[in-house]
mmCIF file with all atom_site columns, C-alpha atoms in Angstrom:
data_model
loop_
_atom_site.group_PDB
_atom_site.id
_atom_site.type_symbol
_atom_site.label_atom_id
_atom_site.label_alt_id
_atom_site.label_comp_id
_atom_site.label_asym_id
_atom_site.label_entity_id
_atom_site.label_seq_id
_atom_site.pdbx_PDB_ins_code
_atom_site.Cartn_x
_atom_site.Cartn_y
_atom_site.Cartn_z
_atom_site.occupancy
_atom_site.B_iso_or_equiv
_atom_site.pdbx_formal_charge
_atom_site.auth_seq_id
_atom_site.auth_comp_id
_atom_site.auth_asym_id
_atom_site.auth_atom_id
_atom_site.pdbx_PDB_model_num
ATOM 1   C CA . UNK V 1 1   ? -100.295 88.940  1.530  1.00 0.00 ? 1   UNK V CA 1
ATOM 2   C CA . UNK V 1 2   ? -97.567  88.373  4.243  1.00 0.00 ? 2   UNK V CA 1
ATOM 3   C CA . UNK V 1 3   ? -98.616  89.257  8.128  1.00 0.00 ? 3   UNK V CA 1
ATOM 4   C CA . UNK V 1 4   ? -95.893  90.816  9.471  1.00 0.00 ? 4   UNK V CA 1
ATOM 5   C CA . UNK V 1 5   ? -95.536  92.445  13.544 1.00 0.00 ? 5   UNK V CA 1
ATOM 6   C CA . UNK V 1 6   ? -93.278  94.553  14.166 1.00 0.00 ? 6   UNK V CA 1
ATOM 7   C CA . UNK V 1 7   ? -91.279  94.453  17.849 1.00 0.00 ? 7   UNK V CA 1
ATOM 8   C CA . UNK V 1 8   ? -89.133  97.462  19.081 1.00 0.00 ? 8   UNK V CA 1
ATOM 9   C CA . UNK V 1 9   ? -88.823  99.757  21.929 1.00 0.00 ? 9   UNK V CA 1
ATOM 10  C CA . UNK V 1 10  ? -87.743  102.520 20.030 1.00 0.00 ? 10  UNK V CA 1
ATOM 11  C CA . UNK V 1 11  ? -90.810  104.236 18.175 1.00 0.00 ? 11  UNK V CA 1
ATOM 12  C CA . UNK V 1 12  ? -89.082  106.075 15.481 1.00 0.00 ? 12  UNK V CA 1
ATOM 13  C CA . UNK V 1 13  ? -87.569  102.470 14.389 1.00 0.00 ? 13  UNK V CA 1
ATOM 14  C CA . UNK V 1 14  ? -91.350  100.951 14.282 1.00 0.00 ? 14  UNK V CA 1
ATOM 15  C CA . UNK V 1 15  ? -92.440  104.382 12.482 1.00 0.00 ? 15  UNK V CA 1
ATOM 16  C CA . UNK V 1 16  ? -89.168  103.743 9.725  1.00 0.00 ? 16  UNK V CA 1
ATOM 17  C CA . UNK V 1 17  ? -90.813  100.311 9.427  1.00 0.00 ? 17  UNK V CA 1
ATOM 18  C CA . UNK V 1 18  ? -94.071  100.744 8.984  1.00 0.00 ? 18  UNK V CA 1
ATOM 19  C CA . UNK V 1 19  ? -93.329  103.470 6.288  1.00 0.00 ? 19  UNK V CA 1
ATOM 20  C CA . UNK V 1 20  ? -90.573  101.022 4.577  1.00 0.00 ? 20  UNK V CA 1
ATOM 21  C CA . UNK V 1 21  ? -93.240  98.468  4.156  1.00 0.00 ? 21  UNK V CA 1
ATOM 22  C CA . UNK V 1 22  ? -96.432  100.232 3.133  1.00 0.00 ? 22  UNK V CA 1
ATOM 23  C CA . UNK V 1 23  ? -95.758  100.135 -0.493 1.00 0.00 ? 23  UNK V CA 1
ATOM 24  C CA . UNK V 1 24  ? -94.511  96.449  -0.410 1.00 0.00 ? 24  UNK V CA 1
ATOM 25  C CA . UNK V 1 25  ? -97.783  95.021  -2.116 1.00 0.00 ? 25  UNK V CA 1
ATOM 26  C CA . UNK V 1 26  ? -96.490  91.092  -0.175 1.00 0.00 ? 26  UNK V CA 1
ATOM 27  C CA . UNK V 1 27  ? -96.353  92.557  2.948  1.00 0.00 ? 27  UNK V CA 1
ATOM 28  C CA . UNK V 1 28  ? -99.000  93.941  5.357  1.00 0.00 ? 28  UNK V CA 1
ATOM 29  C CA . UNK V 1 29  ? -98.132  95.285  8.906  1.00 0.00 ? 29  UNK V CA 1
ATOM 30  C CA . UNK V 1 30  ? -100.567 93.992  11.115 1.00 0.00 ? 30  UNK V CA 1
ATOM 31  C CA . UNK V 1 31  ? -99.876  95.624  14.146 1.00 0.00 ? 31  UNK V CA 1
ATOM 32  C CA . UNK V 1 32  ? -96.236  96.866  16.512 1.00 0.00 ? 32  UNK V CA 1
ATOM 33  C CA . UNK V 1 33  ? -95.193  95.981  19.782 1.00 0.00 ? 33  UNK V CA 1
ATOM 34  C CA . UNK V 1 34  ? -92.288  97.804  21.657 1.00 0.00 ? 34  UNK V CA 1
ATOM 35  C CA . UNK V 1 35  ? -91.600  94.870  24.330 1.00 0.00 ? 35  UNK V CA 1
ATOM 36  C CA . UNK V 1 36  ? -91.544  91.099  23.957 1.00 0.00 ? 36  UNK V CA 1
ATOM 37  C CA . UNK V 1 37  ? -94.230  90.097  26.340 1.00 0.00 ? 37  UNK V CA 1
ATOM 38  C CA . UNK V 1 38  ? -96.250  92.390  24.675 1.00 0.00 ? 38  UNK V CA 1
ATOM 39  C CA . UNK V 1 39  ? -95.247  90.802  21.194 1.00 0.00 ? 39  UNK V CA 1
ATOM 40  C CA . UNK V 1 40  ? -96.643  87.279  22.464 1.00 0.00 ? 40  UNK V CA 1
ATOM 41  C CA . UNK V 1 41  ? -99.760  88.687  23.082 1.00 0.00 ? 41  UNK V CA 1
ATOM 42  C CA . UNK V 1 42  ? -100.068 90.376  19.897 1.00 0.00 ? 42  UNK V CA 1
ATOM 43  C CA . UNK V 1 43  ? -98.759  87.429  17.991 1.00 0.00 ? 43  UNK V CA 1
ATOM 44  C CA . UNK V 1 44  ? -102.158 85.765  19.940 1.00 0.00 ? 44  UNK V CA 1
ATOM 45  C CA . UNK V 1 45  ? -104.198 88.062  19.105 1.00 0.00 ? 45  UNK V CA 1
ATOM 46  C CA . UNK V 1 46  ? -103.111 89.107  15.327 1.00 0.00 ? 46  UNK V CA 1
ATOM 47  C CA . UNK V 1 47  ? -101.734 85.849  14.002 1.00 0.00 ? 47  UNK V CA 1
ATOM 48  C CA . UNK V 1 48  ? -98.497  86.933  12.045 1.00 0.00 ? 48  UNK V CA 1
ATOM 49  C CA . UNK V 1 49  ? -97.024  85.187  9.164  1.00 0.00 ? 49  UNK V CA 1
ATOM 50  C CA . UNK V 1 50  ? -93.714  86.791  10.371 1.00 0.00 ? 50  UNK V CA 1
ATOM 51  C CA . UNK V 1 51  ? -92.188  88.731  13.392 1.00 0.00 ? 51  UNK V CA 1
ATOM 52  C CA . UNK V 1 52  ? -89.323  91.348  13.241 1.00 0.00 ? 52  UNK V CA 1
ATOM 53  C CA . UNK V 1 53  ? -87.914  90.811  16.282 1.00 0.00 ? 53  UNK V CA 1
ATOM 54  C CA . UNK V 1 54  ? -85.795  93.564  18.306 1.00 0.00 ? 54  UNK V CA 1
ATOM 55  C CA . UNK V 1 55  ? -83.038  91.712  20.859 1.00 0.00 ? 55  UNK V CA 1
ATOM 56  C CA . UNK V 1 56  ? -82.892  94.304  23.573 1.00 0.00 ? 56  UNK V CA 1
ATOM 57  C CA . UNK V 1 57  ? -86.040  95.680  24.836 1.00 0.00 ? 57  UNK V CA 1
ATOM 58  C CA . UNK V 1 58  ? -87.529  96.365  28.369 1.00 0.00 ? 58  UNK V CA 1
ATOM 59  C CA . UNK V 1 59  ? -89.766  93.806  30.380 1.00 0.00 ? 59  UNK V CA 1
ATOM 60  C CA . UNK V 1 60  ? -88.971  90.629  27.829 1.00 0.00 ? 60  UNK V CA 1
ATOM 61  C CA . UNK V 1 61  ? -86.400  90.527  25.419 1.00 0.00 ? 61  UNK V CA 1
ATOM 62  C CA . UNK V 1 62  ? -86.168  89.474  22.296 1.00 0.00 ? 62  UNK V CA 1
ATOM 63  C CA . UNK V 1 63  ? -84.257  86.127  22.669 1.00 0.00 ? 63  UNK V CA 1
ATOM 64  C CA . UNK V 1 64  ? -87.283  85.339  25.232 1.00 0.00 ? 64  UNK V CA 1
ATOM 65  C CA . UNK V 1 65  ? -90.103  86.252  23.308 1.00 0.00 ? 65  UNK V CA 1
ATOM 66  C CA . UNK V 1 66  ? -88.457  84.271  20.469 1.00 0.00 ? 66  UNK V CA 1
ATOM 67  C CA . UNK V 1 67  ? -88.533  81.239  22.634 1.00 0.00 ? 67  UNK V CA 1
ATOM 68  C CA . UNK V 1 68  ? -91.822  81.179  23.273 1.00 0.00 ? 68  UNK V CA 1
ATOM 69  C CA . UNK V 1 69  ? -93.304  82.495  20.480 1.00 0.00 ? 69  UNK V CA 1
ATOM 70  C CA . UNK V 1 70  ? -91.932  79.766  18.781 1.00 0.00 ? 70  UNK V CA 1
ATOM 71  C CA . UNK V 1 71  ? -92.817  77.192  21.484 1.00 0.00 ? 71  UNK V CA 1
ATOM 72  C CA . UNK V 1 72  ? -96.843  79.069  21.705 1.00 0.00 ? 72  UNK V CA 1
ATOM 73  C CA . UNK V 1 73  ? -97.002  79.434  17.801 1.00 0.00 ? 73  UNK V CA 1
ATOM 74  C CA . UNK V 1 74  ? -94.837  77.404  15.763 1.00 0.00 ? 74  UNK V CA 1
ATOM 75  C CA . UNK V 1 75  ? -96.570  78.102  12.526 1.00 0.00 ? 75  UNK V CA 1
ATOM 76  C CA . UNK V 1 76  ? -95.381  81.778  13.007 1.00 0.00 ? 76  UNK V CA 1
ATOM 77  C CA . UNK V 1 77  ? -91.353  82.766  12.041 1.00 0.00 ? 77  UNK V CA 1
ATOM 78  C CA . UNK V 1 78  ? -89.431  85.084  13.993 1.00 0.00 ? 78  UNK V CA 1
ATOM 79  C CA . UNK V 1 79  ? -86.762  86.837  12.204 1.00 0.00 ? 79  UNK V CA 1
ATOM 80  C CA . UNK V 1 80  ? -84.371  88.947  14.081 1.00 0.00 ? 80  UNK V CA 1
ATOM 81  C CA . UNK V 1 81  ? -83.344  92.671  13.465 1.00 0.00 ? 81  UNK V CA 1
ATOM 82  C CA . UNK V 1 82  ? -81.147  94.219  15.660 1.00 0.00 ? 82  UNK V CA 1
ATOM 83  C CA . UNK V 1 83  ? -78.094  96.512  15.745 1.00 0.00 ? 83  UNK V CA 1
ATOM 84  C CA . UNK V 1 84  ? -76.256  93.787  18.161 1.00 0.00 ? 84  UNK V CA 1
ATOM 85  C CA . UNK V 1 85  ? -74.234  91.130  15.953 1.00 0.00 ? 85  UNK V CA 1
ATOM 86  C CA . UNK V 1 86  ? -73.212  89.606  19.571 1.00 0.00 ? 86  UNK V CA 1
ATOM 87  C CA . UNK V 1 87  ? -71.765  85.929  18.845 1.00 0.00 ? 87  UNK V CA 1
ATOM 88  C CA . UNK V 1 88  ? -73.715  85.006  21.964 1.00 0.00 ? 88  UNK V CA 1
ATOM 89  C CA . UNK V 1 89  ? -77.294  86.733  20.639 1.00 0.00 ? 89  UNK V CA 1
ATOM 90  C CA . UNK V 1 90  ? -77.006  84.875  17.522 1.00 0.00 ? 90  UNK V CA 1
ATOM 91  C CA . UNK V 1 91  ? -76.852  81.654  19.192 1.00 0.00 ? 91  UNK V CA 1
ATOM 92  C CA . UNK V 1 92  ? -79.232  82.611  21.547 1.00 0.00 ? 92  UNK V CA 1
ATOM 93  C CA . UNK V 1 93  ? -81.476  83.879  18.989 1.00 0.00 ? 93  UNK V CA 1
ATOM 94  C CA . UNK V 1 94  ? -81.410  80.332  16.685 1.00 0.00 ? 94  UNK V CA 1
ATOM 95  C CA . UNK V 1 95  ? -81.351  78.152  19.683 1.00 0.00 ? 95  UNK V CA 1
ATOM 96  C CA . UNK V 1 96  ? -84.673  80.069  20.253 1.00 0.00 ? 96  UNK V CA 1
ATOM 97  C CA . UNK V 1 97  ? -86.091  79.178  17.495 1.00 0.00 ? 97  UNK V CA 1
ATOM 98  C CA . UNK V 1 98  ? -85.799  82.639  15.237 1.00 0.00 ? 98  UNK V CA 1
ATOM 99  C CA . UNK V 1 99  ? -85.577  81.264  11.406 1.00 0.00 ? 99  UNK V CA 1
ATOM 100 C CA . UNK V 1 100 ? -82.872  84.356  10.754 1.00 0.00 ? 100 UNK V CA 1
ATOM 101 C CA . UNK V 1 101 ? -80.888  87.292  12.138 1.00 0.00 ? 101 UNK V CA 1
ATOM 102 C CA . UNK V 1 102 ? -80.395  90.487  10.266 1.00 0.00 ? 102 UNK V CA 1
ATOM 103 C CA . UNK V 1 103 ? -78.747  93.698  11.109 1.00 0.00 ? 103 UNK V CA 1
ATOM 104 C CA . UNK V 1 104 ? -80.597  97.368  11.153 1.00 0.00 ? 104 UNK V CA 1
ATOM 105 C CA . UNK V 1 105 ? -78.107  98.149  8.545  1.00 0.00 ? 105 UNK V CA 1
ATOM 106 C CA . UNK V 1 106 ? -79.617  95.845  5.657  1.00 0.00 ? 106 UNK V CA 1
ATOM 107 C CA . UNK V 1 107 ? -80.728  97.366  2.692  1.00 0.00 ? 107 UNK V CA 1
ATOM 108 C CA . UNK V 1 108 ? -84.209  97.949  2.194  1.00 0.00 ? 108 UNK V CA 1
ATOM 109 C CA . UNK V 1 109 ? -84.939  95.648  -0.912 1.00 0.00 ? 109 UNK V CA 1
ATOM 110 C CA . UNK V 1 110 ? -82.619  92.962  1.236  1.00 0.00 ? 110 UNK V CA 1
ATOM 111 C CA . UNK V 1 111 ? -84.828  92.810  3.999  1.00 0.00 ? 111 UNK V CA 1
ATOM 112 C CA . UNK V 1 112 ? -87.836  93.125  2.273  1.00 0.00 ? 112 UNK V CA 1
ATOM 113 C CA . UNK V 1 113 ? -86.612  89.746  0.591  1.00 0.00 ? 113 UNK V CA 1
ATOM 114 C CA . UNK V 1 114 ? -85.846  87.876  3.765  1.00 0.00 ? 114 UNK V CA 1
ATOM 115 C CA . UNK V 1 115 ? -89.087  87.944  4.850  1.00 0.00 ? 115 UNK V CA 1
ATOM 116 C CA . UNK V 1 116 ? -90.361  86.905  1.964  1.00 0.00 ? 116 UNK V CA 1
ATOM 117 C CA . UNK V 1 117 ? -87.759  83.672  2.152  1.00 0.00 ? 117 UNK V CA 1
ATOM 118 C CA . UNK V 1 118 ? -88.801  83.621  6.039  1.00 0.00 ? 118 UNK V CA 1
ATOM 119 C CA . UNK V 1 119 ? -92.243  83.248  5.414  1.00 0.00 ? 119 UNK V CA 1
ATOM 120 C CA . UNK V 1 120 ? -91.403  80.092  2.533  1.00 0.00 ? 120 UNK V CA 1
ATOM 121 C CA . UNK V 1 121 ? -89.469  78.024  5.488  1.00 0.00 ? 121 UNK V CA 1
ATOM 122 C CA . UNK V 1 122 ? -85.744  79.788  4.744  1.00 0.00 ? 122 UNK V CA 1
ATOM 123 C CA . UNK V 1 123 ? -83.020  80.206  6.705  1.00 0.00 ? 123 UNK V CA 1
ATOM 124 C CA . UNK V 1 124 ? -81.627  83.761  6.769  1.00 0.00 ? 124 UNK V CA 1
ATOM 125 C CA . UNK V 1 125 ? -78.516  85.636  7.985  1.00 0.00 ? 125 UNK V CA 1
ATOM 126 C CA . UNK V 1 126 ? -76.506  89.126  7.664  1.00 0.00 ? 126 UNK V CA 1
ATOM 127 C CA . UNK V 1 127 ? -73.253  88.974  5.812  1.00 0.00 ? 127 UNK V CA 1
ATOM 128 C CA . UNK V 1 128 ? -70.748  87.203  8.372  1.00 0.00 ? 128 UNK V CA 1
ATOM 129 C CA . UNK V 1 129 ? -73.407  86.441  10.990 1.00 0.00 ? 129 UNK V CA 1
ATOM 130 C CA . UNK V 1 130 ? -74.307  82.057  9.807  1.00 0.00 ? 130 UNK V CA 1
ATOM 131 C CA . UNK V 1 131 ? -70.038  81.819  10.574 1.00 0.00 ? 131 UNK V CA 1
ATOM 132 C CA . UNK V 1 132 ? -70.787  83.153  13.923 1.00 0.00 ? 132 UNK V CA 1
ATOM 133 C CA . UNK V 1 133 ? -73.501  80.908  14.843 1.00 0.00 ? 133 UNK V CA 1
ATOM 134 C CA . UNK V 1 134 ? -71.514  77.932  13.368 1.00 0.00 ? 134 UNK V CA 1
ATOM 135 C CA . UNK V 1 135 ? -68.431  78.602  15.330 1.00 0.00 ? 135 UNK V CA 1
ATOM 136 C CA . UNK V 1 136 ? -69.500  79.368  18.629 1.00 0.00 ? 136 UNK V CA 1
ATOM 137 C CA . UNK V 1 137 ? -72.810  76.836  18.880 1.00 0.00 ? 137 UNK V CA 1
ATOM 138 C CA . UNK V 1 138 ? -71.885  73.994  21.069 1.00 0.00 ? 138 UNK V CA 1
ATOM 139 C CA . UNK V 1 139 ? -74.337  72.276  18.899 1.00 0.00 ? 139 UNK V CA 1
ATOM 140 C CA . UNK V 1 140 ? -72.035  72.355  15.974 1.00 0.00 ? 140 UNK V CA 1
ATOM 141 C CA . UNK V 1 141 ? -69.042  69.971  16.495 1.00 0.00 ? 141 UNK V CA 1
ATOM 142 C CA . UNK V 1 142 ? -66.201  69.617  14.092 1.00 0.00 ? 142 UNK V CA 1
ATOM 143 C CA . UNK V 1 143 ? -67.189  65.663  14.037 1.00 0.00 ? 143 UNK V CA 1
ATOM 144 C CA . UNK V 1 144 ? -70.553  63.960  13.791 1.00 0.00 ? 144 UNK V CA 1
ATOM 145 C CA . UNK V 1 145 ? -72.744  64.361  16.744 1.00 0.00 ? 145 UNK V CA 1
ATOM 146 C CA . UNK V 1 146 ? -74.270  61.496  18.509 1.00 0.00 ? 146 UNK V CA 1
ATOM 147 C CA . UNK V 1 147 ? -77.827  60.087  16.407 1.00 0.00 ? 147 UNK V CA 1
ATOM 148 C CA . UNK V 1 148 ? -76.151  61.305  12.984 1.00 0.00 ? 148 UNK V CA 1
ATOM 149 C CA . UNK V 1 149 ? -75.128  57.568  12.017 1.00 0.00 ? 149 UNK V CA 1
ATOM 150 C CA . UNK V 1 150 ? -78.159  56.611  12.865 1.00 0.00 ? 150 UNK V CA 1
ATOM 151 C CA . UNK V 1 151 ? -79.671  58.893  9.741  1.00 0.00 ? 151 UNK V CA 1
ATOM 152 C CA . UNK V 1 152 ? -80.834  56.545  7.194  1.00 0.00 ? 152 UNK V CA 1
ATOM 153 C CA . UNK V 1 153 ? -79.631  57.887  3.427  1.00 0.00 ? 153 UNK V CA 1
ATOM 154 C CA . UNK V 1 154 ? -83.159  59.314  2.740  1.00 0.00 ? 154 UNK V CA 1
ATOM 155 C CA . UNK V 1 155 ? -82.718  61.554  6.193  1.00 0.00 ? 155 UNK V CA 1
ATOM 156 C CA . UNK V 1 156 ? -79.318  63.128  5.007  1.00 0.00 ? 156 UNK V CA 1
ATOM 157 C CA . UNK V 1 157 ? -80.421  63.842  1.897  1.00 0.00 ? 157 UNK V CA 1
ATOM 158 C CA . UNK V 1 158 ? -83.552  65.672  3.163  1.00 0.00 ? 158 UNK V CA 1
ATOM 159 C CA . UNK V 1 159 ? -80.854  67.448  5.943  1.00 0.00 ? 159 UNK V CA 1
ATOM 160 C CA . UNK V 1 160 ? -78.891  68.372  3.255  1.00 0.00 ? 160 UNK V CA 1
ATOM 161 C CA . UNK V 1 161 ? -81.802  70.167  1.328  1.00 0.00 ? 161 UNK V CA 1
ATOM 162 C CA . UNK V 1 162 ? -82.362  71.920  4.776  1.00 0.00 ? 162 UNK V CA 1
ATOM 163 C CA . UNK V 1 163 ? -79.183  73.009  4.715  1.00 0.00 ? 163 UNK V CA 1
ATOM 164 C CA . UNK V 1 164 ? -79.542  74.456  1.336  1.00 0.00 ? 164 UNK V CA 1
ATOM 165 C CA . UNK V 1 165 ? -82.592  76.621  2.773  1.00 0.00 ? 165 UNK V CA 1
ATOM 166 C CA . UNK V 1 166 ? -84.859  74.418  1.006  1.00 0.00 ? 166 UNK V CA 1
ATOM 167 C CA . UNK V 1 167 ? -88.318  74.622  2.223  1.00 0.00 ? 167 UNK V CA 1
ATOM 168 C CA . UNK V 1 168 ? -90.426  71.015  2.919  1.00 0.00 ? 168 UNK V CA 1
ATOM 169 C CA . UNK V 1 169 ? -92.698  71.889  -0.370 1.00 0.00 ? 169 UNK V CA 1
ATOM 170 C CA . UNK V 1 170 ? -89.306  72.567  -2.086 1.00 0.00 ? 170 UNK V CA 1
ATOM 171 C CA . UNK V 1 171 ? -87.708  69.509  -0.685 1.00 0.00 ? 171 UNK V CA 1
ATOM 172 C CA . UNK V 1 172 ? -91.044  67.184  -1.651 1.00 0.00 ? 172 UNK V CA 1
ATOM 173 C CA . UNK V 1 173 ? -90.553  68.394  -5.371 1.00 0.00 ? 173 UNK V CA 1
ATOM 174 C CA . UNK V 1 174 ? -87.325  67.342  -5.357 1.00 0.00 ? 174 UNK V CA 1
ATOM 175 C CA . UNK V 1 175 ? -87.517  64.377  -4.041 1.00 0.00 ? 175 UNK V CA 1
ATOM 176 C CA . UNK V 1 176 ? -90.872  63.287  -5.841 1.00 0.00 ? 176 UNK V CA 1
ATOM 177 C CA . UNK V 1 177 ? -92.633  62.572  -1.998 1.00 0.00 ? 177 UNK V CA 1
ATOM 178 C CA . UNK V 1 178 ? -95.405  63.792  -0.397 1.00 0.00 ? 178 UNK V CA 1
ATOM 179 C CA . UNK V 1 179 ? -94.926  67.168  2.040  1.00 0.00 ? 179 UNK V CA 1
ATOM 180 C CA . UNK V 1 180 ? -96.376  65.269  4.703  1.00 0.00 ? 180 UNK V CA 1
ATOM 181 C CA . UNK V 1 181 ? -93.731  62.566  3.970  1.00 0.00 ? 181 UNK V CA 1
ATOM 182 C CA . UNK V 1 182 ? -91.112  65.386  4.597  1.00 0.00 ? 182 UNK V CA 1
ATOM 183 C CA . UNK V 1 183 ? -92.120  66.380  7.696  1.00 0.00 ? 183 UNK V CA 1
ATOM 184 C CA . UNK V 1 184 ? -91.754  63.180  9.119  1.00 0.00 ? 184 UNK V CA 1
ATOM 185 C CA . UNK V 1 185 ? -88.401  63.151  8.272  1.00 0.00 ? 185 UNK V CA 1
ATOM 186 C CA . UNK V 1 186 ? -87.062  66.177  9.584  1.00 0.00 ? 186 UNK V CA 1
ATOM 187 C CA . UNK V 1 187 ? -89.514  64.623  12.835 1.00 0.00 ? 187 UNK V CA 1
ATOM 188 C CA . UNK V 1 188 ? -87.043  62.093  12.332 1.00 0.00 ? 188 UNK V CA 1
ATOM 189 C CA . UNK V 1 189 ? -83.783  63.886  12.483 1.00 0.00 ? 189 UNK V CA 1
ATOM 190 C CA . UNK V 1 190 ? -84.587  66.462  15.043 1.00 0.00 ? 190 UNK V CA 1
ATOM 191 C CA . UNK V 1 191 ? -85.319  63.662  17.500 1.00 0.00 ? 191 UNK V CA 1
ATOM 192 C CA . UNK V 1 192 ? -82.095  61.751  16.351 1.00 0.00 ? 192 UNK V CA 1
ATOM 193 C CA . UNK V 1 193 ? -80.010  64.696  17.017 1.00 0.00 ? 193 UNK V CA 1
ATOM 194 C CA . UNK V 1 194 ? -81.528  66.017  20.155 1.00 0.00 ? 194 UNK V CA 1
ATOM 195 C CA . UNK V 1 195 ? -82.413  69.624  17.620 1.00 0.00 ? 195 UNK V CA 1
ATOM 196 C CA . UNK V 1 196 ? -84.896  72.192  18.526 1.00 0.00 ? 196 UNK V CA 1
ATOM 197 C CA . UNK V 1 197 ? -85.754  72.882  14.883 1.00 0.00 ? 197 UNK V CA 1
ATOM 198 C CA . UNK V 1 198 ? -84.886  72.837  11.262 1.00 0.00 ? 198 UNK V CA 1
ATOM 199 C CA . UNK V 1 199 ? -82.255  75.850  11.923 1.00 0.00 ? 199 UNK V CA 1
ATOM 200 C CA . UNK V 1 200 ? -80.407  74.138  13.942 1.00 0.00 ? 200 UNK V CA 1
ATOM 201 C CA . UNK V 1 201 ? -80.541  71.681  11.539 1.00 0.00 ? 201 UNK V CA 1
ATOM 202 C CA . UNK V 1 202 ? -79.428  73.565  9.287  1.00 0.00 ? 202 UNK V CA 1
ATOM 203 C CA . UNK V 1 203 ? -76.210  75.074  11.222 1.00 0.00 ? 203 UNK V CA 1
ATOM 204 C CA . UNK V 1 204 ? -75.697  71.237  11.849 1.00 0.00 ? 204 UNK V CA 1
ATOM 205 C CA . UNK V 1 205 ? -75.256  69.979  8.461  1.00 0.00 ? 205 UNK V CA 1
ATOM 206 C CA . UNK V 1 206 ? -72.776  73.048  6.972  1.00 0.00 ? 206 UNK V CA 1
ATOM 207 C CA . UNK V 1 207 ? -70.723  72.967  10.524 1.00 0.00 ? 207 UNK V CA 1
ATOM 208 C CA . UNK V 1 208 ? -70.192  68.987  9.891  1.00 0.00 ? 208 UNK V CA 1
ATOM 209 C CA . UNK V 1 209 ? -70.110  69.213  5.910  1.00 0.00 ? 209 UNK V CA 1
ATOM 210 C CA . UNK V 1 210 ? -67.711  72.455  5.413  1.00 0.00 ? 210 UNK V CA 1
ATOM 211 C CA . UNK V 1 211 ? -65.111  69.489  7.184  1.00 0.00 ? 211 UNK V CA 1
#
């Protein structure tokens, strides 16, 4: 069962999300927070698998909280759920380590599937939001960035699978290699390309290869 932390400064939204997820046998809401600062404390105390994070909140916003959660608790996935589809918010959230970005008008069934997918290691975007990220992020140049030519054929192969949304386990199965080997390759890829995480790697790869 996926342990879920809800973060939103509007009690009505929190109540609605809890009611939405209550019948879901794959999800368990283990806690909630009204701002990013509280969210960080809750992650430490409750060890959720996925944090459903709003962006605009008092005390500490969702972008700053996402950055700290991804830094301090790398096993916890952050999925942004907000009303704002501003390009800068999308880019900032992804740079901070978010595994996805959805809007609050996402259909309930799609939201549940997105949480499950993020937990498995996939990246999730609402309609049109991936294009916003690729179109505005300076990390996604139309030509290969420094370090690209240093990638080995195997690393390029793995990068391609990351761009398709494959998890480490799925990459290992596809390429008939150990999952630990996949993790080592991904570490090398991120280092060569000066990227923070696999989400940035996926956006970069899609940007380069769409040319």
